Short mmCIF file of N, CA and C in Angstrom, two decimals:
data_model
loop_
_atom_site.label_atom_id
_atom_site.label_comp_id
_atom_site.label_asym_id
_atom_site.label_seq_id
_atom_site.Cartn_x
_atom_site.Cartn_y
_atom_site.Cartn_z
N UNK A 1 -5.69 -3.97 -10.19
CA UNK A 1 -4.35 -4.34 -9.76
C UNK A 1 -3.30 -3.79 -10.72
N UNK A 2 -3.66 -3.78 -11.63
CA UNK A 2 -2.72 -3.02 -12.83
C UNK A 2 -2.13 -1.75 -12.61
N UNK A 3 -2.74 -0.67 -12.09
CA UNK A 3 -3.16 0.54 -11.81
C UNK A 3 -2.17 0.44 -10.68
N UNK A 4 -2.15 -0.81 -9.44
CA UNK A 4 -1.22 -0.51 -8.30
C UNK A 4 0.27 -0.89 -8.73
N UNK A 5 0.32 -1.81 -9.64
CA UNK A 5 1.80 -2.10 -9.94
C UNK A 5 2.71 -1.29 -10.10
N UNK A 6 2.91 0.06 -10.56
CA UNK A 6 4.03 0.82 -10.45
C UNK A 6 4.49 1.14 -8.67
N UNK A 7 3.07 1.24 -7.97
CA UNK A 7 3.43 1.75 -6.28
C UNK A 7 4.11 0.16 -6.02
N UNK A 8 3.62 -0.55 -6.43
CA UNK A 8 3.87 -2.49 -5.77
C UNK A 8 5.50 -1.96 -6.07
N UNK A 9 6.04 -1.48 -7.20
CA UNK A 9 7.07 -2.06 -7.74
C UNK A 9 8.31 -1.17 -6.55
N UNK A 10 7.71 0.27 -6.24
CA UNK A 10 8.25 1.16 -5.26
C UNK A 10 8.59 1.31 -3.96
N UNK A 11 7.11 0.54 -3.65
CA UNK A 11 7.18 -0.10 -2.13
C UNK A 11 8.33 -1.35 -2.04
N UNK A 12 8.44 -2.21 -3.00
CA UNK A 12 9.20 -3.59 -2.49
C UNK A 12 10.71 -2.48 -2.90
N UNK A 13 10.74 -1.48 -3.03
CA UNK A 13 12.40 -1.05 -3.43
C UNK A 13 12.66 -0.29 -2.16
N UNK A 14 11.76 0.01 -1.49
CA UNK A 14 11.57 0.92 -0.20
C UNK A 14 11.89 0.04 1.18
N UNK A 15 11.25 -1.12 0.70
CA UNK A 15 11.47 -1.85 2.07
C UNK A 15 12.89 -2.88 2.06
N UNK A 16 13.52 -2.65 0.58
CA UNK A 16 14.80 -2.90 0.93
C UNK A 16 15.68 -2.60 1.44
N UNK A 17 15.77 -1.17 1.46
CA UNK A 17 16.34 -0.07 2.19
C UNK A 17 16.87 -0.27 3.32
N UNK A 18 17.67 0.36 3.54
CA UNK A 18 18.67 -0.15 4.75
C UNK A 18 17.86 0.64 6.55
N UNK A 19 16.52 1.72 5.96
CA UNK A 19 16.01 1.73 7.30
C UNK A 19 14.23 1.44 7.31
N UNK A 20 14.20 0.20 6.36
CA UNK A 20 13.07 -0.52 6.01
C UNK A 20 12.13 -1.15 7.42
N UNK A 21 13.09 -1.73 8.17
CA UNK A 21 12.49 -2.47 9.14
C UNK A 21 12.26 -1.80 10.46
N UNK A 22 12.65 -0.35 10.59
CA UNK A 22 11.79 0.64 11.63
C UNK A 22 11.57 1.70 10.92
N UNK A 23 10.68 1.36 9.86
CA UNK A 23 10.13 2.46 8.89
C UNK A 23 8.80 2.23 9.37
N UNK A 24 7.55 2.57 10.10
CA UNK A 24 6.31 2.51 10.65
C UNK A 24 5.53 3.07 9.69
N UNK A 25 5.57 3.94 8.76
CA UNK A 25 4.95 4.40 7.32
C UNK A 25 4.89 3.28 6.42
N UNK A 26 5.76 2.63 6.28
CA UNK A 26 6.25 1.57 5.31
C UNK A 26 5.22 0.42 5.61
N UNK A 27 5.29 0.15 6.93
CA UNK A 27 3.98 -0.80 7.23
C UNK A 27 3.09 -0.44 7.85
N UNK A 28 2.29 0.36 7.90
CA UNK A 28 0.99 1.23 7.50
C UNK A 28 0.76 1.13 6.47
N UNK A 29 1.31 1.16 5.48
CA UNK A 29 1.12 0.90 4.06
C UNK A 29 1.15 -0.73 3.35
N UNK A 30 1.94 -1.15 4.30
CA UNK A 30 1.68 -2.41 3.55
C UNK A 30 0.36 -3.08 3.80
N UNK A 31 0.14 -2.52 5.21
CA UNK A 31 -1.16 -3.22 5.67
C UNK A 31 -2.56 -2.25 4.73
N UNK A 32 -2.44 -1.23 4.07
CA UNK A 32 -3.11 -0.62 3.44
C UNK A 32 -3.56 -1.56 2.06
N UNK A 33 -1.98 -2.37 1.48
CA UNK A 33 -2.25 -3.16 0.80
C UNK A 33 -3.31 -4.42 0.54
N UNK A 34 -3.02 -4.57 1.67
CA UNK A 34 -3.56 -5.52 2.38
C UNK A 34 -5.19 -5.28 2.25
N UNK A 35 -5.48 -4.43 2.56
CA UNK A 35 -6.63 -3.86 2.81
C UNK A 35 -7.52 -3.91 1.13
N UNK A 36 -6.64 -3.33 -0.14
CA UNK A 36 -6.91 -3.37 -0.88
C UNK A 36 -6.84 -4.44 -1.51
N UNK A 37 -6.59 -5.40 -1.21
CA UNK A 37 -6.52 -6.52 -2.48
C UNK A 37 -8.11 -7.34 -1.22
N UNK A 38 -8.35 -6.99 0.16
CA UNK A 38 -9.52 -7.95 0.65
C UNK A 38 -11.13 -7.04 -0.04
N UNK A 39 -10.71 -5.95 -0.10
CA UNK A 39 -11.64 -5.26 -0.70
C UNK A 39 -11.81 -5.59 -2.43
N UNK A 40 -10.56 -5.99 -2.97
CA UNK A 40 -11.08 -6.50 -4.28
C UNK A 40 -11.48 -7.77 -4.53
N UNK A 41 -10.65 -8.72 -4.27
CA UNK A 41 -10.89 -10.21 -4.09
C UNK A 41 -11.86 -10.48 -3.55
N UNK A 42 -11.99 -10.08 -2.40
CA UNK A 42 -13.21 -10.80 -0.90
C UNK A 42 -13.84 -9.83 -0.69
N UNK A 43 -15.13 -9.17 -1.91
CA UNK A 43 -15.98 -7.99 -1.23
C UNK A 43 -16.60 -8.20 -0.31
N UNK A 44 -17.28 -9.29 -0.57
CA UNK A 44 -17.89 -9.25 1.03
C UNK A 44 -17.95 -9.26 2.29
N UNK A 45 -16.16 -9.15 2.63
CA UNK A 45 -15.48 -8.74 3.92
C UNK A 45 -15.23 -7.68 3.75
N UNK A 46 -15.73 -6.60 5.14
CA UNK A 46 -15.49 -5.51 5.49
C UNK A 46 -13.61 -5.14 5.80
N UNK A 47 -13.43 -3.82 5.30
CA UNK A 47 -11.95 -3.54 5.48
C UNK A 47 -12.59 -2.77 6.45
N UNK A 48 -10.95 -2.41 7.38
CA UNK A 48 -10.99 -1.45 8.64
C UNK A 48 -11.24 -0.05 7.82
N UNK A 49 -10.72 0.56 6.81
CA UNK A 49 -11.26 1.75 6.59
C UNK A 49 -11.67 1.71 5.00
N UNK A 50 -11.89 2.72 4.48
CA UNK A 50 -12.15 2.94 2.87
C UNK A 50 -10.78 2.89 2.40
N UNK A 51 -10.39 1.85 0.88
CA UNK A 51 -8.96 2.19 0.46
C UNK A 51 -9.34 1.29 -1.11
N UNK A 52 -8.38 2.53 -2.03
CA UNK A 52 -8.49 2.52 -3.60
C UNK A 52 -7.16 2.73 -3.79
N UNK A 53 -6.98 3.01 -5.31
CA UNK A 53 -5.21 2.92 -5.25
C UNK A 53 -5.23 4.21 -5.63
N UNK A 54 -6.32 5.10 -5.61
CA UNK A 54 -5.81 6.07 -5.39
C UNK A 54 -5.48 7.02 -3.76
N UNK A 55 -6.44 6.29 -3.04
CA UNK A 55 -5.94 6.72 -1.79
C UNK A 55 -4.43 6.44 -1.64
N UNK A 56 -3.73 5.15 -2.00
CA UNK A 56 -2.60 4.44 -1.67
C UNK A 56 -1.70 5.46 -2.07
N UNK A 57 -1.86 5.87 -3.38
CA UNK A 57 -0.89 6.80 -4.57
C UNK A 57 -0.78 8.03 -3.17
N UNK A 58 -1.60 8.73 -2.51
CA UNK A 58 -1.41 9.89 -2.09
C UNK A 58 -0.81 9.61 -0.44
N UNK A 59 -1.12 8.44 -0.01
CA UNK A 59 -0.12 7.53 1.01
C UNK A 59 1.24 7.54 0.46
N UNK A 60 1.36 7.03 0.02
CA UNK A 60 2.84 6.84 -1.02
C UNK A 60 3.34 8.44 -0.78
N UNK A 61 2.48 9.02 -1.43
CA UNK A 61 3.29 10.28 -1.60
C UNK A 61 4.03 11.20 -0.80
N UNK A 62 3.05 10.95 0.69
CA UNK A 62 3.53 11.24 2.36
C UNK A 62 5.03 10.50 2.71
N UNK A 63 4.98 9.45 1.85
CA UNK A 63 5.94 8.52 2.41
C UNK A 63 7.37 9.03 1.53
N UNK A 64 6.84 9.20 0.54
CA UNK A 64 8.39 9.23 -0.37
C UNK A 64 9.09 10.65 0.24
N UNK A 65 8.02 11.97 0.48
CA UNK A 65 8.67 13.40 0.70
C UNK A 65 9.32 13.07 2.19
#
């Protein structure tokens, strides 16, 4: 979780944004989050796909260009 906190800190500045709430990247990603904290916390529930924070970092990166 350490490792995601700089994206945590980027994403919540992103979805303040004044075109946050029909941004469809923005939540794709949050639900990515999502994904990663059931995969760390709750291994033994299956996520819908494979996700690390480094997958997230290169998500992110689609999102910011």
């Amino acid at each position: 979780m350490e490792k995601m906190k700089p994206l945590l800190i980027e994403y919540k500045k992103a979805i303040l944004g004044p075109d946050a709430s029909s941004n469809l990247k923005l939540e794709q990603f949050r639900w990515l989050i999502q994904e990663l904290r059931v995969s760390l916390f709750a291994q033994p529930l299956p996520t819908t796909e494979p996700v690390s924070v480094e997958r997230l970092i290169k998500v992110w990166r689609t999102i910011e260009t």
